Amino acid sequence: MATRCATAVPSTTCSGAGAPATRSRCGSFAAGRCRPSGWRPGTSRSSSRRGPVRATMPLGDFLVAYLQKIGVTHLFGIPGDLVIRLFFRFGRRRAFRIVTLSHEPGVGFAADGYARATGRLAVVCVTYGAGGHNMVNAVAGSFSERVPVLVISGGPGEDAAETVHDVVQTVWREQQPGYLEIHRDMVERRIPVPRAIIDWDGALAFRRSDERKVEEAVRETAARFNASRRPLTMVGIETFRFKLQREVRELAERMGAPVTTTVLAKGAFPMDHPLYMGVHIGPISPRPIVERVDGADLVLNLGTLLTDMNLGSRPPSITRDRSIWAVGGHVNVSFHTYTDVHIRDFVRGLMRVRLRRHRERIRYCDNLPPPAEDVSRRLRVTDVLHEVNRFLRGRRGYAVVAESGDMLFAGLDVRVERDGGYLAQGYYASMGFGVPGALGAEIATGLRPLVLCGDGAFQMTGPEIAHAPRYGLKPIVLLINNGGWQIFRPVVARPELLELPEWPYAQLADAWGGRGFRVERIDELREALVEADRQREFTVIEARLGPNDLSPVSRKYIQASARRGRVASI
């Protein structure tokens, strides 16, 4: 998928010298008895930029204490020789739950899923070199979709404490990944800790707005909205990242206008809400959504990114003269731009002003044909989606995780109950996110994941599910086996390039400590889902489909991309 330009990922390598420290028994840097054994008051002889120093402590102990102070409770990673001392300190502090998987890409996706599901900072620790390089793809997805993940890899100068503080603050403020590199021979070296960090309450803050600009942007937006006849609200990914789901829902209810979400933001607005029309994917959206968006005289875009996935691989049809955009720390009201206006302050400002309430009959739209009457016939992908919706209807405590590929598009037609969730990597779209991302999300929220995953993606990172039993996790993986990389079949001239080895998926699930099912008919899938719901361990349901079966949205997206020359035949 296309890559957008953005600010660089905050990163740093700590280096420097200092005296070795004695082992500590406590990582807190609050005043009182709970201090590392080597802690001693002191003053700094360095520049005034850092402010007065109240104490010194080993860098490793400082890092542990700092992460605790900002509320980190889980740490994802794989121990390695260059971070073994850090893992020793993390493991000694029972406040952290350490989650290890088999390979760094899975760890990265799990941390990403954790951060997406909670809106909290996720922390990963991997070894230097190979470990860090293996994280690149997962972190690229986090960067593309604004997911706050801090990667620690395995020295400090005298400003190491400020460096840690600055990187973590930037990760949270920008909602993007960051990187801290701490060499193994620096973990026990003593560093000065500024008074400001010691006295800090641990609260992470988003970017601040200019209140005067917020007021003007809200005033102009309200005037435009109140004068409109056919407004529409389009909810984007920043609604997720800045935890604005409740405020946006309440704002939409005050306005009464129809609501759509982008591909990236599916799940940011309740899918069973009477104002919700469905997912907008540019011209390949369901026809009623295309007509309603194109016919709107004002589109209020809240946190919406212009990506090829969101736009259906076509130029945007929403012109500036009839739109308002709140994204990336600024607001555009048609051709007027207000910088330094954070979406959180903008939405809350709109909640405080008078807005005209519109009334319109709205119905939810998807891409699915009517369900099949003959439940004994062979499964098709549309049958799978109907059965998933049937299964989720009335069931609480589930979150749907859609893998990239055909299942990313198929998942757009899945509806989740209001207390559930939906996760997908809808922009960067790296295959392999689904299973490890679901593990991280379940650790974070306790919601049971229902993973929509193709056979190709499962062969990448699916075996990470073998770790589910030791963490008490019980995801349901609905593995769509259509015999290879079928999403590319319409645009590939040599079908043999799409073939995959046949794995005994159901038997592998049994061997890894879960339950496995293999189904080929609609009624078999229906029974397997009910049985999986009863299980106390993870479940893999292999649903065998025909080789040319694709979801309706996938087929339309591929055709649109091919027409524009975005996909080349191999």
Tab-separated table of C-alpha atoms in Angstrom, residues 305-480:
chain	number	residue	atom	x	y	z
A	305	LEU	CA	-6.140	10.238	6.578
A	306	LEU	CA	-6.012	10.370	2.776
A	307	THR	CA	-4.666	6.913	1.930
A	308	ASP	CA	-5.239	4.657	-1.066
A	309	MET	CA	-7.108	2.174	1.131
A	310	ASN	CA	-9.445	4.825	2.520
A	311	LEU	CA	-10.068	6.236	-0.952
A	312	GLY	CA	-10.590	2.952	-2.787
A	313	SER	CA	-7.481	3.568	-4.908
A	314	ARG	CA	-9.043	6.661	-6.499
A	315	PRO	CA	-8.583	10.421	-6.022
A	316	PRO	CA	-10.795	11.845	-3.249
A	317	SER	CA	-14.307	12.823	-4.295
A	318	ILE	CA	-14.718	15.109	-1.275
A	319	THR	CA	-13.631	18.552	-2.425
A	320	ARG	CA	-12.281	21.200	-0.065
A	321	ASP	CA	-15.088	23.664	-0.709
A	322	ARG	CA	-17.619	21.288	0.900
A	323	SER	CA	-15.499	19.736	3.627
A	324	ILE	CA	-13.963	20.291	7.040
A	325	TRP	CA	-10.876	18.300	8.031
A	326	ALA	CA	-9.542	17.903	11.572
A	327	VAL	CA	-6.366	15.822	11.372
A	328	GLY	CA	-2.660	16.034	12.097
A	329	GLY	CA	-2.881	18.897	14.585
A	330	HIS	CA	-4.732	21.330	12.338
A	331	VAL	CA	-8.242	22.049	11.049
A	332	ASN	CA	-9.171	23.011	7.489
A	333	VAL	CA	-12.569	24.650	7.086
A	334	SER	CA	-12.804	24.636	3.298
A	335	PHE	CA	-9.865	26.859	2.313
A	336	HIS	CA	-9.209	28.294	5.791
A	337	THR	CA	-6.479	26.517	7.775
A	338	TYR	CA	-6.114	26.652	11.551
A	339	THR	CA	-2.785	25.292	12.743
A	340	ASP	CA	-2.087	24.158	16.327
A	341	VAL	CA	-5.610	22.783	16.785
A	342	HIS	CA	-5.611	19.251	18.193
A	343	ILE	CA	-8.575	17.082	17.257
A	344	ARG	CA	-9.370	16.411	20.938
A	345	ASP	CA	-9.802	20.117	21.663
A	346	PHE	CA	-11.692	20.663	18.400
A	347	VAL	CA	-14.240	17.898	19.097
A	348	ARG	CA	-14.715	19.019	22.691
A	349	GLY	CA	-15.151	22.579	21.481
A	350	LEU	CA	-17.928	21.503	19.118
A	351	MET	CA	-19.631	19.793	22.049
A	352	ARG	CA	-19.955	23.175	23.772
A	353	VAL	CA	-21.634	25.156	20.970
A	354	ARG	CA	-25.133	25.102	19.522
A	355	LEU	CA	-25.477	22.780	16.548
A	356	ARG	CA	-28.564	22.293	14.428
A	357	ARG	CA	-29.968	18.775	14.720
A	358	HIS	CA	-30.642	17.127	11.367
A	359	ARG	CA	-33.161	14.356	10.848
A	360	GLU	CA	-32.739	11.747	8.159
A	361	ARG	CA	-33.674	8.117	7.622
A	362	ILE	CA	-30.422	6.155	7.680
A	363	ARG	CA	-29.790	2.494	7.000
A	364	TYR	CA	-26.655	0.396	7.337
A	365	CYS	CA	-25.114	-0.788	4.057
A	366	ASP	CA	-22.664	-3.582	3.283
A	367	ASN	CA	-21.429	-5.488	0.233
A	368	LEU	CA	-22.937	-8.889	1.002
A	369	PRO	CA	-25.559	-10.706	-1.070
A	370	PRO	CA	-28.502	-12.280	0.787
A	371	PRO	CA	-27.511	-15.321	2.880
A	372	ALA	CA	-27.735	-18.744	1.267
A	373	GLU	CA	-30.811	-20.849	1.977
A	374	ASP	CA	-29.032	-24.177	1.431
A	375	VAL	CA	-26.675	-24.525	4.419
A	376	SER	CA	-25.380	-27.884	3.198
A	377	ARG	CA	-23.618	-26.485	0.129
A	378	ARG	CA	-19.907	-25.708	-0.090
A	379	LEU	CA	-18.694	-22.573	1.646
A	380	ARG	CA	-18.035	-19.318	-0.141
A	381	VAL	CA	-16.363	-16.309	1.436
A	382	THR	CA	-19.685	-14.429	1.598
A	383	ASP	CA	-21.158	-17.389	3.503
A	384	VAL	CA	-18.293	-17.150	5.986
A	385	LEU	CA	-19.054	-13.473	6.598
A	386	HIS	CA	-22.775	-14.113	7.037
A	387	GLU	CA	-21.988	-16.872	9.546
A	388	VAL	CA	-19.563	-14.644	11.464
A	389	ASN	CA	-22.221	-11.924	11.713
A	390	ARG	CA	-24.791	-14.510	12.768
A	391	PHE	CA	-22.413	-15.849	15.413
A	392	LEU	CA	-21.556	-12.397	16.816
A	393	ARG	CA	-25.169	-11.204	16.947
A	394	GLY	CA	-26.167	-11.144	20.602
A	395	ARG	CA	-22.765	-12.382	21.818
A	396	ARG	CA	-20.672	-10.066	23.939
A	397	GLY	CA	-17.006	-10.060	24.780
A	398	TYR	CA	-15.630	-10.568	21.265
A	399	ALA	CA	-13.252	-8.480	19.173
A	400	VAL	CA	-12.730	-9.122	15.467
A	401	VAL	CA	-9.158	-8.980	14.159
A	402	ALA	CA	-8.815	-8.938	10.375
A	403	GLU	CA	-5.571	-10.078	8.782
A	404	SER	CA	-4.240	-8.239	5.736
A	405	GLY	CA	-5.023	-9.516	2.262
A	406	ASP	CA	-8.505	-10.648	1.298
A	407	MET	CA	-9.559	-10.853	4.949
A	408	LEU	CA	-8.844	-7.142	5.426
A	409	PHE	CA	-11.499	-6.367	2.826
A	410	ALA	CA	-13.804	-9.170	3.942
A	411	GLY	CA	-13.724	-7.859	7.506
A	412	LEU	CA	-15.272	-4.578	6.381
A	413	ASP	CA	-18.601	-6.416	6.126
A	414	VAL	CA	-18.441	-7.838	9.668
A	415	ARG	CA	-20.558	-6.203	12.395
A	416	VAL	CA	-19.462	-6.319	16.038
A	417	GLU	CA	-21.657	-5.704	19.095
A	418	ARG	CA	-21.200	-2.339	20.802
A	419	ASP	CA	-19.024	-3.625	23.658
A	420	GLY	CA	-16.748	-5.498	21.241
A	421	GLY	CA	-13.891	-4.259	19.125
A	422	TYR	CA	-12.389	-4.377	15.660
A	423	LEU	CA	-8.699	-4.295	14.730
A	424	ALA	CA	-6.945	-4.373	11.369
A	425	GLN	CA	-3.846	-2.903	9.807
A	426	GLY	CA	-5.820	-1.116	7.139
A	427	TYR	CA	-3.150	1.144	5.642
A	428	TYR	CA	0.301	-0.425	5.839
A	429	ALA	CA	-1.445	-3.799	5.443
A	430	SER	CA	1.437	-6.115	6.271
A	431	MET	CA	0.485	-9.762	6.168
A	432	GLY	CA	1.241	-11.542	9.424
A	433	PHE	CA	-0.409	-9.009	11.743
A	434	GLY	CA	-3.532	-11.029	12.535
A	435	VAL	CA	-2.614	-13.811	14.975
A	436	PRO	CA	0.086	-12.022	17.034
A	437	GLY	CA	-1.925	-8.788	16.939
A	438	ALA	CA	-4.880	-10.702	18.360
A	439	LEU	CA	-2.735	-12.117	21.172
A	440	GLY	CA	-1.629	-8.615	22.154
A	441	ALA	CA	-5.191	-7.297	21.978
A	442	GLU	CA	-6.543	-10.088	24.192
A	443	ILE	CA	-3.791	-9.499	26.742
A	444	ALA	CA	-4.717	-5.813	26.722
A	445	THR	CA	-8.512	-5.960	26.901
A	446	GLY	CA	-9.610	-9.472	27.828
A	447	LEU	CA	-11.957	-9.490	24.821
A	448	ARG	CA	-11.818	-12.808	22.992
A	449	PRO	CA	-10.468	-12.303	19.465
A	450	LEU	CA	-12.140	-13.790	16.423
A	451	VAL	CA	-9.364	-13.660	13.837
A	452	LEU	CA	-10.138	-13.634	10.115
A	453	CYS	CA	-6.966	-14.993	8.548
A	454	GLY	CA	-5.957	-16.400	5.177
A	455	ASP	CA	-3.758	-19.454	4.753
A	456	GLY	CA	-0.853	-17.421	3.361
A	457	ALA	CA	-0.712	-15.003	6.280
A	458	PHE	CA	-1.134	-17.837	8.791
A	459	GLN	CA	1.945	-19.551	7.410
A	460	MET	CA	3.904	-16.355	8.188
A	461	THR	CA	3.100	-15.753	11.856
A	462	GLY	CA	0.215	-18.080	12.701
A	463	PRO	CA	2.385	-20.530	14.679
A	464	GLU	CA	2.752	-17.823	17.360
A	465	ILE	CA	-0.656	-19.046	18.547
A	466	ALA	CA	1.199	-21.910	20.234
A	467	HIS	CA	2.044	-19.397	22.994
A	468	ALA	CA	-1.651	-18.778	23.774
A	469	PRO	CA	-2.036	-21.543	26.403
A	470	ARG	CA	0.756	-20.290	28.661
A	471	TYR	CA	-0.814	-16.828	28.792
A	472	GLY	CA	-4.351	-18.134	29.267
A	473	LEU	CA	-5.492	-16.796	25.887
A	474	LYS	CA	-8.223	-18.386	23.785
A	475	PRO	CA	-8.563	-16.683	20.402
A	476	ILE	CA	-10.666	-18.223	17.666
A	477	VAL	CA	-8.826	-18.219	14.344
A	478	LEU	CA	-11.111	-18.587	11.353
A	479	LEU	CA	-8.546	-19.673	8.778
A	480	ILE	CA	-9.771	-19.197	5.213
